[in-house]
């Protein structure tokens, strides 16, 4: 009977131990495990959200870079087009200026040629008058014979 009583007492002590554990030790232990589980779940959710945000940010960054490259290409194309226009405009302006200078030079040459011809005519007329005066042995008055000298100069 001793063994039976010991067994019963041990069972009672074990039951009290289980009851005390379930009453005072188990709830704080479960609460700590649940809190830890919640923190881990929140951490995993935050990590997934962070990965999603990172993927979104990378997509946005790629779009911004792509847009910036397209804009840069547009600016470069526009600048090249504008440079070509400026070169063509400068060529046109230079061509017009060259034509104007050529025309002005032609007019200047024509004017100088006319002046040179008039000067030569006067000199030839003077030489002719001098030669005629020597031939005739007397001096011809240029002011009296201006009409004749002008006709002679025109023929020359």
C-alpha atoms as a printed R data frame, in Angstrom:
    type eleno elety resid chain resno      x       y        z
1   ATOM     1    CA   UNK     A     1  0.000   0.000    0.000
2   ATOM     2    CA   UNK     A     2  2.852   2.206    0.462
3   ATOM     3    CA   UNK     A     3  3.587   2.120   -3.174
4   ATOM     4    CA   UNK     A     4  0.051   2.968   -4.034
5   ATOM     5    CA   UNK     A     5 -0.014   5.916   -1.654
6   ATOM     6    CA   UNK     A     6  3.278   7.199   -2.972
7   ATOM     7    CA   UNK     A     7  1.982   6.846   -6.482
8   ATOM     8    CA   UNK     A     8 -1.172   8.771   -5.644
9   ATOM     9    CA   UNK     A     9  0.815  11.517   -3.875
10  ATOM    10    CA   UNK     A    10  3.181  11.766   -6.819
11  ATOM    11    CA   UNK     A    11  0.216  12.000   -9.155
12  ATOM    12    CA   UNK     A    12 -1.281  14.782   -7.024
13  ATOM    13    CA   UNK     A    13  2.006  16.687   -6.925
14  ATOM    14    CA   UNK     A    14  2.378  16.205  -10.668
15  ATOM    15    CA   UNK     A    15 -1.180  17.457  -11.211
16  ATOM    16    CA   UNK     A    16 -0.497  20.515   -9.049
17  ATOM    17    CA   UNK     A    17  2.714  21.121  -10.947
18  ATOM    18    CA   UNK     A    18  0.859  20.920  -14.260
19  ATOM    19    CA   UNK     A    19 -1.927  23.176  -12.945
20  ATOM    20    CA   UNK     A    20  0.569  25.764  -11.654
21  ATOM    21    CA   UNK     A    21  2.532  25.640  -14.886
22  ATOM    22    CA   UNK     A    22 -0.658  26.096  -16.933
23  ATOM    23    CA   UNK     A    23 -1.858  28.924  -14.679
24  ATOM    24    CA   UNK     A    24  1.263  30.986  -14.070
25  ATOM    25    CA   UNK     A    25  4.094  29.942  -16.355
26  ATOM    26    CA   UNK     A    26  2.400  28.915  -19.616
27  ATOM    27    CA   UNK     A    27  0.466  32.223  -20.386
28  ATOM    28    CA   UNK     A    28  3.521  34.526  -20.245
29  ATOM    29    CA   UNK     A    29  5.488  31.959  -22.271
30  ATOM    30    CA   UNK     A    30  2.726  31.760  -24.903
31  ATOM    31    CA   UNK     A    31  2.411  35.566  -24.953
32  ATOM    32    CA   UNK     A    32  6.151  35.934  -25.516
33  ATOM    33    CA   UNK     A    33  6.069  33.322  -28.312
34  ATOM    34    CA   UNK     A    34  3.042  35.003  -29.943
35  ATOM    35    CA   UNK     A    35  4.681  38.421  -29.707
36  ATOM    36    CA   UNK     A    36  7.834  37.001  -31.261
37  ATOM    37    CA   UNK     A    37  5.733  35.344  -33.984
38  ATOM    38    CA   UNK     A    38  3.971  38.664  -34.706
39  ATOM    39    CA   UNK     A    39  7.319  40.491  -34.892
40  ATOM    40    CA   UNK     A    40  8.696  37.893  -37.290
41  ATOM    41    CA   UNK     A    41  5.530  38.088  -39.441
42  ATOM    42    CA   UNK     A    42  5.680  41.890  -39.440
43  ATOM    43    CA   UNK     A    43  9.371  41.760  -40.359
44  ATOM    44    CA   UNK     A    44  8.689  39.391  -43.237
45  ATOM    45    CA   UNK     A    45  5.805  41.559  -44.458
46  ATOM    46    CA   UNK     A    46  7.983  44.671  -44.195
47  ATOM    47    CA   UNK     A    47 10.744  42.888  -46.107
48  ATOM    48    CA   UNK     A    48  8.314  41.874  -48.855
49  ATOM    49    CA   UNK     A    49  6.909  45.408  -48.948
50  ATOM    50    CA   UNK     A    50 10.462  46.792  -49.095
51  ATOM    51    CA   UNK     A    51 11.343  44.462  -51.949
52  ATOM    52    CA   UNK     A    52  8.193  45.524  -53.806
53  ATOM    53    CA   UNK     A    53  8.968  49.206  -53.208
54  ATOM    54    CA   UNK     A    54 12.554  48.619  -54.353
55  ATOM    55    CA   UNK     A    55 11.302  46.952  -57.531
56  ATOM    56    CA   UNK     A    56  8.874  49.856  -58.091
57  ATOM    57    CA   UNK     A    57 11.642  52.382  -57.444
58  ATOM    58    CA   UNK     A    58 13.950  50.595  -59.882
59  ATOM    59    CA   UNK     A    59 11.181  50.637  -62.494
60  ATOM    60    CA   UNK     A    60 10.586  54.344  -61.920
61  ATOM    61    CA   UNK     A    61 14.326  55.052  -62.028
62  ATOM    62    CA   UNK     A    62 14.648  53.123  -65.282
63  ATOM    63    CA   UNK     A    63 11.707  55.064  -66.731
64  ATOM    64    CA   UNK     A    64 13.244  58.371  -65.618
65  ATOM    65    CA   UNK     A    65 16.629  57.431  -67.084
66  ATOM    66    CA   UNK     A    66 14.991  56.311  -70.329
67  ATOM    67    CA   UNK     A    67 12.994  59.547  -70.496
68  ATOM    68    CA   UNK     A    68 16.129  61.594  -69.754
69  ATOM    69    CA   UNK     A    69 18.035  59.799  -72.519
70  ATOM    70    CA   UNK     A    70 15.189  60.406  -74.967
71  ATOM    71    CA   UNK     A    71 15.071  64.066  -73.959
72  ATOM    72    CA   UNK     A    72 18.845  64.349  -74.289
73  ATOM    73    CA   UNK     A    73 18.668  62.770  -77.748
74  ATOM    74    CA   UNK     A    74 15.916  65.211  -78.711
75  ATOM    75    CA   UNK     A    75 17.995  68.130  -77.461
76  ATOM    76    CA   UNK     A    76 21.043  66.859  -79.367
77  ATOM    77    CA   UNK     A    77 18.980  66.382  -82.539
78  ATOM    78    CA   UNK     A    78 17.489  69.841  -82.154
79  ATOM    79    CA   UNK     A    79 20.936  71.347  -81.567
80  ATOM    80    CA   UNK     A    80 22.337  69.585  -84.638
81  ATOM    81    CA   UNK     A    81 19.364  70.743  -86.713
82  ATOM    82    CA   UNK     A    82 19.818  74.294  -85.446
83  ATOM    83    CA   UNK     A    83 23.563  74.139  -86.131
84  ATOM    84    CA   UNK     A    84 22.861  72.969  -89.677
85  ATOM    85    CA   UNK     A    85 20.372  75.810  -90.112
86  ATOM    86    CA   UNK     A    86 22.931  78.312  -88.815
87  ATOM    87    CA   UNK     A    87 25.589  76.910  -91.169
88  ATOM    88    CA   UNK     A    88 23.181  77.138  -94.114
89  ATOM    89    CA   UNK     A    89 22.176  80.637  -93.069
90  ATOM    90    CA   UNK     A    90 25.839  81.641  -92.772
91  ATOM    91    CA   UNK     A    91 26.549  80.137  -96.201
92  ATOM    92    CA   UNK     A    92 23.608  82.048  -97.682
93  ATOM    93    CA   UNK     A    93 24.686  85.261  -95.976
94  ATOM    94    CA   UNK     A    94 28.290  84.775  -97.060
95  ATOM    95    CA   UNK     A    95 27.187  84.006 -100.607
96  ATOM    96    CA   UNK     A    96 24.978  87.111 -100.692
97  ATOM    97    CA   UNK     A    97 27.778  89.210  -99.180
98  ATOM    98    CA   UNK     A    98 30.225  87.786 -101.717
99  ATOM    99    CA   UNK     A    99 27.853  88.586 -104.572
100 ATOM   100    CA   UNK     A   100 27.358  92.095 -103.194
101 ATOM   101    CA   UNK     A   101 31.111  92.616 -102.852
102 ATOM   102    CA   UNK     A   102 31.662  91.219 -106.337
103 ATOM   103    CA   UNK     A   103 29.029  93.564 -107.752
104 ATOM   104    CA   UNK     A   104 30.534  96.504 -105.861
105 ATOM   105    CA   UNK     A   105 34.012  95.566 -107.097
106 ATOM   106    CA   UNK     A   106 32.648  95.304 -110.645
107 ATOM   107    CA   UNK     A   107 31.092  98.747 -110.342
108 ATOM   108    CA   UNK     A   108 34.322 100.130 -108.890
109 ATOM   109    CA   UNK     A   109 36.318  98.587 -111.739
110 ATOM   110    CA   UNK     A   110 33.850  99.991 -114.280
111 ATOM   111    CA   UNK     A   111 34.088 103.426 -112.652
112 ATOM   112    CA   UNK     A   112 37.877 103.343 -112.552
113 ATOM   113    CA   UNK     A   113 37.968 102.078 -116.154
114 ATOM   114    CA   UNK     A   114 35.738 104.963 -117.222
115 ATOM   115    CA   UNK     A   115 37.935 107.452 -115.343
116 ATOM   116    CA   UNK     A   116 41.048 105.916 -116.875
117 ATOM   117    CA   UNK     A   117 39.538 106.124 -120.363
118 ATOM   118    CA   UNK     A   118 38.572 109.751 -119.803
119 ATOM   119    CA   UNK     A   119 42.099 110.465 -118.537
120 ATOM   120    CA   UNK     A   120 43.613 108.692 -121.532
121 ATOM   121    CA   UNK     A   121 41.321 110.590 -123.892
122 ATOM   122    CA   UNK     A   122 42.422 113.857 -122.351
123 ATOM   123    CA   UNK     A   123 46.057 112.888 -122.581
124 ATOM   124    CA   UNK     A   124 45.686 111.724 -126.184
125 ATOM   125    CA   UNK     A   125 43.853 114.946 -127.006
126 ATOM   126    CA   UNK     A   126 46.630 116.932 -125.364
127 ATOM   127    CA   UNK     A   127 49.262 114.949 -127.267
128 ATOM   128    CA   UNK     A   128 47.295 115.382 -130.499
129 ATOM   129    CA   UNK     A   129 46.990 119.110 -129.927
130 ATOM   130    CA   UNK     A   130 50.697 119.303 -129.150
131 ATOM   131    CA   UNK     A   131 51.548 117.293 -132.279
132 ATOM   132    CA   UNK     A   132 49.186 119.373 -134.407
133 ATOM   133    CA   UNK     A   133 50.693 122.558 -133.003
134 ATOM   134    CA   UNK     A   134 54.150 121.371 -133.914
135 ATOM   135    CA   UNK     A   135 52.974 120.378 -137.333
136 ATOM   136    CA   UNK     A   136 51.268 123.638 -137.967
137 ATOM   137    CA   UNK     A   137 54.054 125.577 -136.412
138 ATOM   138    CA   UNK     A   138 51.826 127.533 -134.217
139 ATOM   139    CA   UNK     A   139 50.046 126.842 -131.037
140 ATOM   140    CA   UNK     A   140 46.436 125.784 -131.122
141 ATOM   141    CA   UNK     A   141 44.291 127.317 -128.422
142 ATOM   142    CA   UNK     A   142 42.600 124.429 -126.607
143 ATOM   143    CA   UNK     A   143 39.803 126.636 -125.264
144 ATOM   144    CA   UNK     A   144 38.900 127.869 -128.747
145 ATOM   145    CA   UNK     A   145 38.880 124.414 -130.257
146 ATOM   146    CA   UNK     A   146 37.281 122.507 -127.371
147 ATOM   147    CA   UNK     A   147 34.542 121.130 -129.603
148 ATOM   148    CA   UNK     A   148 37.047 119.713 -132.022
149 ATOM   149    CA   UNK     A   149 39.114 118.237 -129.158
150 ATOM   150    CA   UNK     A   150 36.042 116.573 -127.590
151 ATOM   151    CA   UNK     A   151 35.140 114.962 -130.905
152 ATOM   152    CA   UNK     A   152 38.718 113.789 -131.343
153 ATOM   153    CA   UNK     A   153 38.764 112.379 -127.782
154 ATOM   154    CA   UNK     A   154 35.474 110.569 -128.418
155 ATOM   155    CA   UNK     A   155 36.865 108.948 -131.517
156 ATOM   156    CA   UNK     A   156 39.930 107.761 -129.674
